[in-house]
Short mmCIF file of C-alpha atoms in Angstrom, two decimals:
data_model
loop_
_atom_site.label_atom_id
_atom_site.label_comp_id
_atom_site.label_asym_id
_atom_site.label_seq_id
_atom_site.Cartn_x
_atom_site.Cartn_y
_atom_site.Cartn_z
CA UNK A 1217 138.00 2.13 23.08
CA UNK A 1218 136.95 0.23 19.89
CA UNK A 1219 135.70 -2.33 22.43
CA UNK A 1220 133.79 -0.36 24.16
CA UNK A 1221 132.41 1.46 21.10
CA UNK A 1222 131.12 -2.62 20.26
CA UNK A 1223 129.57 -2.92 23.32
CA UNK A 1224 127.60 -0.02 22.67
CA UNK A 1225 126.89 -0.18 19.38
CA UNK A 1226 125.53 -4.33 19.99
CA UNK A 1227 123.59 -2.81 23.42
CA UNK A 1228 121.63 -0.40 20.85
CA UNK A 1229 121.25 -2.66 18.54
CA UNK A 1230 119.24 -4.70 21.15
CA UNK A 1231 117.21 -1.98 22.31
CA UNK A 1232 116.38 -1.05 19.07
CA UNK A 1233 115.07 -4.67 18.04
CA UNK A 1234 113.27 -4.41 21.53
CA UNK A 1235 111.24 -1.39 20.66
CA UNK A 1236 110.32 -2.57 16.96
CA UNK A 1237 110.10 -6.12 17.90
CA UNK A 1238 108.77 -7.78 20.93
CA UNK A 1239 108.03 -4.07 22.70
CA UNK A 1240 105.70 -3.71 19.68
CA UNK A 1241 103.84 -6.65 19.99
CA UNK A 1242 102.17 -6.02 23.36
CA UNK A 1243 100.35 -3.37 22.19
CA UNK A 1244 99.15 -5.71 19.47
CA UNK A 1245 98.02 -8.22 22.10
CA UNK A 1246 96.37 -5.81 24.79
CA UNK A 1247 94.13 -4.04 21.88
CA UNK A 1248 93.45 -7.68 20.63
CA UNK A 1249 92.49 -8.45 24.59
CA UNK A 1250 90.13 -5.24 24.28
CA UNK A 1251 88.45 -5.26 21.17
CA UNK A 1252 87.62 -9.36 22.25
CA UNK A 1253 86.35 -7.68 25.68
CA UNK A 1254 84.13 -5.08 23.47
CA UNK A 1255 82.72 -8.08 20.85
CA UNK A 1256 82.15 -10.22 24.16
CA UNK A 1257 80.03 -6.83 26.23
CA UNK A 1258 78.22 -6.03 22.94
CA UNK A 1259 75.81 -9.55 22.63
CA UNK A 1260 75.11 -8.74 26.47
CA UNK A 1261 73.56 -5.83 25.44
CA UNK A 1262 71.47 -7.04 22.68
CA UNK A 1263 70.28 -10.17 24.91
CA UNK A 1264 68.57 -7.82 27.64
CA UNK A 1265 66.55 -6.08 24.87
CA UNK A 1266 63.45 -7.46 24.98
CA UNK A 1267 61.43 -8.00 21.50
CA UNK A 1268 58.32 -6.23 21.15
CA UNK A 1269 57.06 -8.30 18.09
CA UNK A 1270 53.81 -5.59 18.07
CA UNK A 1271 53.74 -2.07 17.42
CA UNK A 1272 50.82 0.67 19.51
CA UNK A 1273 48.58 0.78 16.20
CA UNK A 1274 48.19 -2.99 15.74
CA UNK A 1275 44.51 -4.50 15.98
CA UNK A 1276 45.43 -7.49 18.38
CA UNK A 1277 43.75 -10.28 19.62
CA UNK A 1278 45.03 -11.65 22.70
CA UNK A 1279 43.89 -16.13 22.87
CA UNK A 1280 43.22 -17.67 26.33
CA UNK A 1281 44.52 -14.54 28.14
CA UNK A 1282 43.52 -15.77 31.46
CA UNK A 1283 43.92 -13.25 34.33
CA UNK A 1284 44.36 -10.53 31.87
CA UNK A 1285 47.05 -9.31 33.04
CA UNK A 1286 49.00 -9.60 29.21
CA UNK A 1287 46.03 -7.76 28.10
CA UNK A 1288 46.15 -4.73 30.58
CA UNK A 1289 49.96 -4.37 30.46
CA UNK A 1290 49.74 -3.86 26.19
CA UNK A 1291 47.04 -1.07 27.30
CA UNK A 1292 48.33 0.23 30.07
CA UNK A 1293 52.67 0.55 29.30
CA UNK A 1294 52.39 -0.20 25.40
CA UNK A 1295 50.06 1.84 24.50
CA UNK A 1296 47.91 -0.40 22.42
CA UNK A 1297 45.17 0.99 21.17
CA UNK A 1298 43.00 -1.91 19.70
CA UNK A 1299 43.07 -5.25 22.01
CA UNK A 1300 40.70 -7.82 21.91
CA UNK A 1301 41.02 -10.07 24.99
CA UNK A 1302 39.57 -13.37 25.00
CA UNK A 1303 39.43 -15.93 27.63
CA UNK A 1304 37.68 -19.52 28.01
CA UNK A 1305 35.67 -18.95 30.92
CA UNK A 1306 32.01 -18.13 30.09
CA UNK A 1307 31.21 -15.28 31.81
CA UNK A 1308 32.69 -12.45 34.25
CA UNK A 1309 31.55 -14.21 37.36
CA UNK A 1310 32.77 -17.46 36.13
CA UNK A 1311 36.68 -15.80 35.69
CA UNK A 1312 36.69 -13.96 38.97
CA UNK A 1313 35.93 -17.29 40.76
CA UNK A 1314 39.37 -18.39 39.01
CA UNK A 1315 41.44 -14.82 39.24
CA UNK A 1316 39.93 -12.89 42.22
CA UNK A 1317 41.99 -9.91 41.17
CA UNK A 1318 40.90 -9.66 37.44
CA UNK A 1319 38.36 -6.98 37.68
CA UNK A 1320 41.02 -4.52 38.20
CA UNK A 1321 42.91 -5.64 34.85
CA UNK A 1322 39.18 -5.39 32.74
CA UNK A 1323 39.19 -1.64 34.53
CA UNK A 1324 42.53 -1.39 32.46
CA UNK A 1325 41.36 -2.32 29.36
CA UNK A 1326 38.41 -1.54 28.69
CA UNK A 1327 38.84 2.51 29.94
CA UNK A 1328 41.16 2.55 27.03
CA UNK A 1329 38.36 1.60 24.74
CA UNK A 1330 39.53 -1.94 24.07
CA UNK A 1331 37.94 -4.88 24.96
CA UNK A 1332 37.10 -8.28 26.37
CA UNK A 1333 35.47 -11.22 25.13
CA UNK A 1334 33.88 -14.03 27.37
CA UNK A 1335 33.40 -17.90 26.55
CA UNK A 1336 35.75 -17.85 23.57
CA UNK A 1337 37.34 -21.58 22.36
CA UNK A 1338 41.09 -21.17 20.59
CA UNK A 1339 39.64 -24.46 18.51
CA UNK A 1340 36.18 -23.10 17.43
CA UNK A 1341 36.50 -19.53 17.58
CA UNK A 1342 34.54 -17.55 14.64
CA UNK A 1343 37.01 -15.50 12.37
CA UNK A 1344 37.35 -11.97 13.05
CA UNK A 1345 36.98 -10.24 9.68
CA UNK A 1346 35.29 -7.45 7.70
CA UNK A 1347 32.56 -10.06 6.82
CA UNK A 1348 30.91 -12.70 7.39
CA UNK A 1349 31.44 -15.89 4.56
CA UNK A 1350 34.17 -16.66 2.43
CA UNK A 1351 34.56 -13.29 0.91
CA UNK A 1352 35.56 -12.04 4.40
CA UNK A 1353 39.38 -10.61 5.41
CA UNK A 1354 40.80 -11.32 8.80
CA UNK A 1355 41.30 -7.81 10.43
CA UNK A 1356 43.75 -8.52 13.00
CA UNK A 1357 47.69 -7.74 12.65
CA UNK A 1358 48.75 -10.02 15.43
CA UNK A 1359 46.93 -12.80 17.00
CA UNK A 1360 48.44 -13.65 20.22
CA UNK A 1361 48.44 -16.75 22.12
CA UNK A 1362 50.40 -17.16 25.47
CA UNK A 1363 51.49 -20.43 26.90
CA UNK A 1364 48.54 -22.86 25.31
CA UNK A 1365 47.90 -25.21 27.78
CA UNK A 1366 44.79 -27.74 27.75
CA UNK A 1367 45.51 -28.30 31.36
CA UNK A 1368 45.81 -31.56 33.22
CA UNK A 1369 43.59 -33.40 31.05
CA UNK A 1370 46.39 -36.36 31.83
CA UNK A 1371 49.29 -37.92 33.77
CA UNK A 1372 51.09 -40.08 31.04
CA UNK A 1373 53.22 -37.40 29.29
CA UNK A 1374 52.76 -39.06 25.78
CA UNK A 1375 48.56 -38.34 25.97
CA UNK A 1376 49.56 -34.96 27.32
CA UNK A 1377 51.98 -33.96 24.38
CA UNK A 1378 48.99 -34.83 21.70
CA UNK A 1379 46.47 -33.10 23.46
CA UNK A 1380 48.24 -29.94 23.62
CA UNK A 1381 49.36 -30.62 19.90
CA UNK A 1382 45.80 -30.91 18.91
CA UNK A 1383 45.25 -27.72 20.94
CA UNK A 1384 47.81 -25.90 18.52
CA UNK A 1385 46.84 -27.53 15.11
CA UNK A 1386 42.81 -26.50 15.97
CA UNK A 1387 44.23 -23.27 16.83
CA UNK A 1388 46.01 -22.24 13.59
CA UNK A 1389 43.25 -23.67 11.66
CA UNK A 1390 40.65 -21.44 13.61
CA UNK A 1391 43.24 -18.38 13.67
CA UNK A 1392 44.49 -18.12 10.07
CA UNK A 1393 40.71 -16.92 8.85
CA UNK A 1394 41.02 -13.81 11.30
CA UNK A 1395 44.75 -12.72 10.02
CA UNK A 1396 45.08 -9.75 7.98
CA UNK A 1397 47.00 -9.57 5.01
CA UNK A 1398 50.93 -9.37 6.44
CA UNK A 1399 49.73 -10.09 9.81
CA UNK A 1400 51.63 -12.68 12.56
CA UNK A 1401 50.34 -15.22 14.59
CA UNK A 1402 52.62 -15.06 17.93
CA UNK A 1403 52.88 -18.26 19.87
CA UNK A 1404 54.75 -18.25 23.55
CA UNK A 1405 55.71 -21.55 25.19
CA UNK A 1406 57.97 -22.52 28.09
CA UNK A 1407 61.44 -24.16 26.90
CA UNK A 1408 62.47 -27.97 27.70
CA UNK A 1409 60.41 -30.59 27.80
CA UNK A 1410 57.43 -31.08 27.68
CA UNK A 1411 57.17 -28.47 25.48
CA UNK A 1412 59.70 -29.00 23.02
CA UNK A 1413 57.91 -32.61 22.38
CA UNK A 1414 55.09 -30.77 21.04
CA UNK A 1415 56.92 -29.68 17.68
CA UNK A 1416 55.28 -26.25 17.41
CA UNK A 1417 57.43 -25.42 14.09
CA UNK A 1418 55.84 -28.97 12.17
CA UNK A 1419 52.32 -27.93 13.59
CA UNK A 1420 52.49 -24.02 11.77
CA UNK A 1421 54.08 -25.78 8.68
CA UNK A 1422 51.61 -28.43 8.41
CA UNK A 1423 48.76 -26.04 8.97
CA UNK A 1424 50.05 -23.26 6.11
CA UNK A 1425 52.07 -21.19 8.09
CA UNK A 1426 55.90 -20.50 8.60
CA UNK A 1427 58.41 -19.38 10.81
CA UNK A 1428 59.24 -16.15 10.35
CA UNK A 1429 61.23 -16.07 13.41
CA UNK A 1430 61.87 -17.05 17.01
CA UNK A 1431 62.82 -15.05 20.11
CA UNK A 1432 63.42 -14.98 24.06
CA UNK A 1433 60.09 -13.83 25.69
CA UNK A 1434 60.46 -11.93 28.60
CA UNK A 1435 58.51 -11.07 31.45
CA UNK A 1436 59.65 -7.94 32.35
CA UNK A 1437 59.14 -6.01 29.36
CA UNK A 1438 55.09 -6.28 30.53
CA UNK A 1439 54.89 -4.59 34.11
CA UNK A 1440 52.21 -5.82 35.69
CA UNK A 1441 52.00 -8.98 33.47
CA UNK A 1442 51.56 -12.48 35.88
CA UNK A 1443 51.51 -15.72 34.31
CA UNK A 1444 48.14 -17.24 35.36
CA UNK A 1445 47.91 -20.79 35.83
CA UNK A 1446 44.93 -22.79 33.73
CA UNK A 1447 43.94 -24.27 37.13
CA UNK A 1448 43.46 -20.53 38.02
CA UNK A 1449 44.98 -18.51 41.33
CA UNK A 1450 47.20 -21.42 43.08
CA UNK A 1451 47.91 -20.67 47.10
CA UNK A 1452 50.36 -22.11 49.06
CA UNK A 1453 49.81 -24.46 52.17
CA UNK A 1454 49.66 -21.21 54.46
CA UNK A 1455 47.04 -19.50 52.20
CA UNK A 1456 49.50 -17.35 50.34
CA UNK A 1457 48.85 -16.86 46.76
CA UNK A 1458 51.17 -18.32 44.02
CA UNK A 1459 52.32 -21.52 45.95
CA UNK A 1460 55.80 -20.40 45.07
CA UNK A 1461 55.42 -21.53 41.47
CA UNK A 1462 56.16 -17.93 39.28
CA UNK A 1463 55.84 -18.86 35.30
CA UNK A 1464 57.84 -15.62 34.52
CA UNK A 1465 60.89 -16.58 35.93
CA UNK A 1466 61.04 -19.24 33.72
CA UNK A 1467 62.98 -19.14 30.34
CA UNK A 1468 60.23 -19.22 27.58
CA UNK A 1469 59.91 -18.50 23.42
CA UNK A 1470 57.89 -16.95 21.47
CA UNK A 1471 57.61 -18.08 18.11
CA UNK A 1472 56.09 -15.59 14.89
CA UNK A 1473 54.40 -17.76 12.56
CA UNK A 1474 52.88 -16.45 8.87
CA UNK A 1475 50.75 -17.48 6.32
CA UNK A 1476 53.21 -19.36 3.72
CA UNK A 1477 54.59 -16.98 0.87
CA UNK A 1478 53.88 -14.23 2.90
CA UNK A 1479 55.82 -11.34 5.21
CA UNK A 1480 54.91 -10.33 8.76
CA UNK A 1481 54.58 -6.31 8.32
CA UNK A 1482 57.36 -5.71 11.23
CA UNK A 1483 56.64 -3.45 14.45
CA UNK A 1484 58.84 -0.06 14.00
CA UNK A 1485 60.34 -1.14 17.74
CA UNK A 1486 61.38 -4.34 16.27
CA UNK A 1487 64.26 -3.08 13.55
CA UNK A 1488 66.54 -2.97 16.00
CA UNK A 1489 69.46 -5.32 15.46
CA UNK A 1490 68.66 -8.93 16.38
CA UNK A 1491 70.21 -10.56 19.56
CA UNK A 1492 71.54 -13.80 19.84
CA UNK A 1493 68.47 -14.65 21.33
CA UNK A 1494 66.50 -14.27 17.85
CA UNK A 1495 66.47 -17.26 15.87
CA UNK A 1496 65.08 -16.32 11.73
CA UNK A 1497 65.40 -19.63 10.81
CA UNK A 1498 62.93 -21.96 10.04
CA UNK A 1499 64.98 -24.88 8.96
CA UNK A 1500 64.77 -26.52 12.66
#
């Protein structure tokens, strides 16, 4: 009987150790398996949130916006009230040779009162400000410039890379007069090389300008946006247009430069929390 009355006694004594011991540390292990499973889902959210780096009441002015189509979807889905468009080609007739569909996307604009500007240069543009001379304030919160391209001016990459430098250094230079106080000069270019080679961040800092930050541009935060080819419309061996080439499927970043010392004013849509696609430094 006193046997017996061991067995039991050393049987309990194991199931108790089982239930305080190694029953206790699955628990430990499947909420550790969870709450890894909940840090890993919550970045995925954050990275499909766009970045708006704008907000609706913004005076912007929109560089080289070729087709437009940047221009109409700020209008049209953002609800920007002040856009000034500019593009290279000299006149209307001139950009509807090279975007047959653009009249639709002025039709956009300008029935929303903003507008757009023909025959403008990104490296000899005349500041927009209050007035004329150096007494004069630049007037516009964000001056935006999407994939700066000089075109195929050559075929050896290391020509290529310096011309489209020089493209960005005229460019700040010609921008930074038309900034307002707090405003942000926005910068989009595709990722890898060639465009990496160009050193945009050097360019801004040699020119008096920062990083304020850095983030994933995409596409489909701008319905209706296209990205238009400097070449203009590009059809495909059967006629179709696009050739099969798409610029919005591939990755890009936009980079938000300031004047040194100074602080972009941020959007209201921007204080969300930053993804892991936002980059604040500017120690790259």
């Amino acid at each position: 009987m006193g046997k017996r009355r061991k067995v039991l006694h050393t049987a309990h004594t194991a199931h108790t150790a089982q239930k305080s011991g190694a029953g206790s540390q699955k628990p430990q292990k499947g909420t550790q398996a969870k709450s890894q499973k909940q840090k890993q889902k919550k970045p995925q959210t954050q990275h499909d949130e766009p970045t708006i780096p704008f907000a609706p009441e913004d005076k912007i002015l929109l560089i080289g916006d070729g087709d437009l189509s940047f221009a109409a979807s700020l209008v049209e889905h953002h609800y920007c009230a002040d856009v000034t468009a500019t593009v290279l080609e000299k006149s209307f007739d001139e950009l509807v040779e090279k975007y047959p569909h653009v009249p639709e996307n002025i039709a956009k604009i300008e029935a929303e009162g903003s507008k757009v500007l023909y025959n403008v240069d990104a490296t000899k543009m005349a500041p927009f400000a209050d007035k004329k001379g150096k007494d004069g304030t630049g007037v516009m919160d964000r001056i935006i410039f999407n994939f700066p391209h000089v075109g195929g001016k050559s075929t050896d990459v290391n020509r290529q890379v310096r011309y489209n430098q020089e493209l960005l250094v005229e460019f700040f230079k010609r921008a930074m007069p038309s900034l307002a106080p707090g405003g942000s000069i926005i910068v989009t270019l595709f990722e890898g090389e060639p465009y990496t080679l160009w050193n945009i961040r050097d360019l801004a800092r040699h020119s008096g300008l920062q990083v304020e930050r850095s983030f994933k541009f995409q596409a489909s935060a701008y319905p209706g946006y296209h990205h238009a080819r400097t070449l203009g419309v590009v059809k495909s061996k059967s006629g179709d247009v696009g050739g099969g080439w798409k610029g919005e499927d591939r990755a890009a970043r936009s980079y938000v430069f300031v004047r040194k010392d100074d602080e972009a004013r941020p959007a209201p849509r921007s204080s969300k929390k930053r993804s892991r696609d936002d980059d604040s430094s500017d120690d790259e």
